[in-house]
Amino acid sequence: MGKARRKDKEGGDSGASSDSKLYLEAAVLERKLPELDMRLLVELPAGLDYNEWLASHTMALFDHVNLVYGTISEFCTITGCPDMTGPGQRMYLWFDEKGKKTRVAAPQYIDYVMTFTQKTISDETIFPTKYANEFPSSFESIVRKIVRLLFHVIAHLYAAHFKEVWLLGLHAHLNLTFTHLTALHHRFSLIEPKETEVLRDLEIALHLCDDVNHESATCSDSADLDSKESDSKTHCIEDAASGETRS
Ligand SMILES: [Zn+2]
């Protein structure tokens, strides 16, 4: 995915750059749907199969992340993004099939994520579309993995490429995709709080944390994180050193 063209545009905005977060500025905090709609959108309709519901949202999230990343992928290069970074100096390590942690450049990591996801959602034994086929017992854990990996891509887009996303007018779309993933996660507890904490400030800025009655306490955590910002930053750096992704 990482195209090597237009090297003149890369560099400055890539990687863990300055502390000021463009994506937290009021002017860019728009998104396409109000939050209430998004919460209703992820609520499991009566009579609908839970796995079916998870499958459709996972596929929609994949499409949207793929779309936004595909648009800016020429700016995400091995030289500009030698590591797979997220906000707060978070670094994601790829786990290969043998479970070995590998440090890979962001475009490589994202290519692995997209290839894995595409392959998985196209696999009739995992994401069945035919009437007679059933979801495997491991389906939910596979969805959790996909959602976590897509979250990493979103985190990288915010941390390293938000300016390009914004200049292309895709920031509202990225915010909506993040809102969708967050709403789905709040409703069904799909990823661990230590994963999502790197974008907690954005969750708060986009008002995604109000009145969440479901599980996970992600949003009550957020108040603590907000008041202990320096602490949480330290944690992120520690996490980065040990690598926090698991297969
Ligand atoms: Zn990048």
XYZ file of C-alpha atoms and ligand atoms in Angstrom:
248
model
C 0.000 0.000 0.000
C 2.749 2.462 0.833
C 3.562 4.223 -2.343
C 6.938 5.850 -2.532
C 5.867 8.805 -4.610
C 5.646 12.413 -3.493
C 8.357 12.218 -0.962
C 8.340 15.999 -0.759
C 5.027 15.872 1.075
C 5.977 13.368 3.690
C 8.156 13.714 6.734
C 7.128 16.692 8.803
C 3.650 15.530 9.578
C 4.442 11.890 9.982
C 5.467 9.938 13.023
C 5.028 11.132 16.574
C 5.356 14.796 15.815
C 4.452 17.698 18.042
C 2.369 17.596 21.184
C -0.345 19.803 19.739
C -3.077 17.619 18.358
C -4.748 19.126 15.334
C -7.541 16.575 15.613
C -8.610 18.032 18.975
C -9.149 21.546 17.638
C -12.768 22.694 17.633
C -12.866 23.405 13.907
C -12.190 19.789 12.956
C -14.431 18.053 15.511
C -17.353 17.728 13.140
C -18.829 14.447 12.050
C -21.700 13.429 9.889
C -24.162 12.052 12.385
C -25.119 13.177 15.868
C -24.018 10.807 18.605
C -27.497 9.649 19.541
C -28.038 8.339 16.039
C -24.793 6.418 16.216
C -25.746 4.783 19.509
C -29.079 3.755 18.052
C -27.292 2.541 14.975
C -25.237 -0.006 16.904
C -28.071 -1.206 19.162
C -28.860 -4.819 18.335
C -32.347 -4.904 16.805
C -34.732 -7.402 18.387
C -34.741 -10.678 16.551
C -31.442 -10.106 14.812
C -28.579 -12.512 15.379
C -25.721 -11.055 17.435
C -23.002 -12.504 15.203
C -24.794 -11.286 12.097
C -24.920 -7.825 13.639
C -21.244 -7.852 14.580
C -20.343 -9.079 11.103
C -22.172 -6.278 9.326
C -20.636 -3.561 11.524
C -17.159 -5.056 11.217
C -17.412 -5.102 7.442
C -18.694 -1.509 7.376
C -15.853 -0.353 9.628
C -13.317 -2.112 7.440
C -14.711 -0.410 4.334
C -14.558 3.029 5.925
C -11.078 2.647 7.404
C -9.879 1.265 4.078
C -11.402 4.208 2.241
C -9.823 6.887 4.433
C -6.447 5.182 4.615
C -6.474 4.452 0.879
C -6.917 8.146 0.221
C -3.866 9.208 2.217
C -1.764 6.050 1.773
C 0.653 7.788 -0.579
C 1.736 9.901 2.397
C 2.284 6.860 4.618
C 5.656 5.559 3.527
C 8.383 3.402 5.000
C 10.687 6.412 5.329
C 8.025 8.800 6.649
C 6.442 6.256 9.000
C 9.203 3.768 9.903
C 7.107 2.632 12.902
C 3.406 1.929 13.379
C 2.595 4.762 15.730
C -0.485 6.022 17.524
C -0.999 9.120 19.642
C 1.038 9.585 22.812
C 4.090 7.820 21.366
C 2.198 4.533 21.264
C 3.901 2.037 19.018
C 2.233 -1.081 17.657
C 4.238 -4.219 16.977
C 3.000 -6.838 14.560
C 2.660 -10.411 15.755
C 3.495 -12.881 13.030
C 1.880 -16.322 12.677
C 4.337 -17.782 15.172
C 3.379 -15.132 17.716
C 6.692 -13.354 17.402
C 6.632 -9.572 17.860
C 8.006 -7.699 14.902
C 8.689 -4.024 14.492
C 7.373 -3.014 11.074
C 6.831 0.277 9.268
C 3.314 1.707 9.385
C 2.449 1.052 5.708
C 3.575 -2.563 6.135
C 1.606 -2.995 9.367
C -1.496 -1.489 7.793
C -1.085 -3.660 4.725
C -1.009 -6.705 7.043
C -4.156 -5.461 8.816
C -6.059 -4.835 5.609
C -4.943 -8.087 3.982
C -5.802 -10.105 7.084
C -9.184 -8.425 7.413
C -10.069 -8.744 3.741
C -9.102 -12.402 3.763
C -11.038 -13.088 6.958
C -14.284 -11.368 6.004
C -14.173 -13.085 2.606
C -13.817 -16.507 4.251
C -17.166 -18.255 4.096
C -16.245 -20.431 7.087
C -15.735 -17.329 9.285
C -18.094 -14.741 7.799
C -20.791 -16.975 6.321
C -23.187 -15.461 3.819
C -24.959 -18.593 2.650
C -28.027 -19.689 4.549
C -26.785 -23.113 5.608
C -23.438 -21.870 6.912
C -22.984 -20.943 10.549
C -20.617 -18.652 12.414
C -17.677 -20.430 14.053
C -17.493 -20.470 17.861
C -14.402 -18.263 17.628
C -16.284 -15.619 15.675
C -16.475 -13.008 18.415
C -12.773 -13.247 19.222
C -11.955 -12.857 15.524
C -14.140 -9.756 15.391
C -12.401 -8.386 18.486
C -9.059 -8.840 16.790
C -10.209 -7.115 13.595
C -11.745 -4.203 15.502
C -8.562 -3.804 17.559
C -6.396 -3.791 14.421
C -8.698 -1.315 12.684
C -8.469 0.846 15.793
C -4.672 0.835 15.389
C -5.042 2.098 11.820
C -7.402 4.843 12.982
C -4.954 5.749 15.775
C -2.149 6.019 13.215
C -4.288 8.194 10.937
C -4.928 10.613 13.805
C -1.369 10.579 15.092
C 0.548 10.790 11.836
C -1.764 11.849 9.013
C -4.537 13.976 10.406
C -3.321 17.056 8.577
C -3.540 15.291 5.209
C -6.933 13.834 6.131
C -8.110 17.311 7.049
C -6.676 18.973 3.925
C -8.523 16.404 1.803
C -11.746 17.191 3.658
C -12.023 13.671 5.075
C -11.753 14.586 8.761
C -15.524 14.418 9.362
C -15.516 10.994 7.750
C -12.618 9.824 9.907
C -14.329 11.214 13.006
C -17.498 9.358 12.034
C -15.577 6.121 11.542
C -13.925 6.568 14.938
C -17.340 7.371 16.440
C -18.824 4.241 14.874
C -16.047 2.011 16.198
C -16.263 3.637 19.636
C -20.054 3.278 19.815
C -19.810 -0.365 18.799
C -17.088 -0.943 21.366
C -19.007 0.855 24.132
C -22.042 -1.255 23.397
C -20.338 -4.643 23.111
C -16.990 -4.202 24.946
C -14.855 -5.252 22.037
C -11.415 -3.909 22.908
C -9.484 -3.316 26.096
C -9.392 0.146 27.699
C -5.590 0.178 27.518
C -5.966 0.039 23.740
C -8.495 2.836 23.459
C -6.883 5.207 25.966
C -4.638 6.771 23.310
C -7.704 8.403 21.761
C -9.629 9.005 24.997
C -9.092 12.758 24.637
C -10.785 12.617 21.245
C -13.636 10.522 22.668
C -14.174 13.291 25.193
C -13.840 16.076 22.610
C -16.409 14.360 20.373
C -18.724 13.820 23.388
C -18.705 10.061 22.964
C -18.398 9.442 26.687
C -21.613 10.900 28.095
C -24.234 8.700 29.678
C -22.683 5.422 28.753
C -24.469 2.853 30.856
C -22.943 -0.177 29.298
C -20.040 -2.220 30.618
C -16.351 -1.511 30.363
C -16.345 1.755 32.323
C -14.303 3.219 29.505
C -15.863 6.562 30.045
C -15.565 6.757 33.808
C -11.917 5.881 33.258
C -11.709 8.824 30.961
C -12.390 11.326 33.727
C -9.434 9.952 35.661
C -7.216 9.928 32.636
C -8.223 13.466 31.887
C -7.141 14.733 35.283
C -3.967 12.668 35.305
C -2.843 13.342 31.811
C 0.850 13.253 32.567
C 0.466 9.873 34.258
C -1.322 8.386 31.313
C 1.363 9.648 28.968
C 3.982 7.856 30.992
C 1.960 4.650 30.739
C 1.755 5.014 26.989
C 5.522 5.237 26.703
C 5.945 2.182 28.900
C 3.416 0.328 26.781
C 5.243 1.367 23.677
C 8.446 -0.160 24.955
C 6.839 -3.489 25.704
C 4.470 -3.463 22.745
C 0.891 -3.964 23.686
C -0.615 -5.757 20.756
C -1.457 -9.384 20.943
C -2.754 -11.773 18.392
Zn 1.814 6.621 8.214
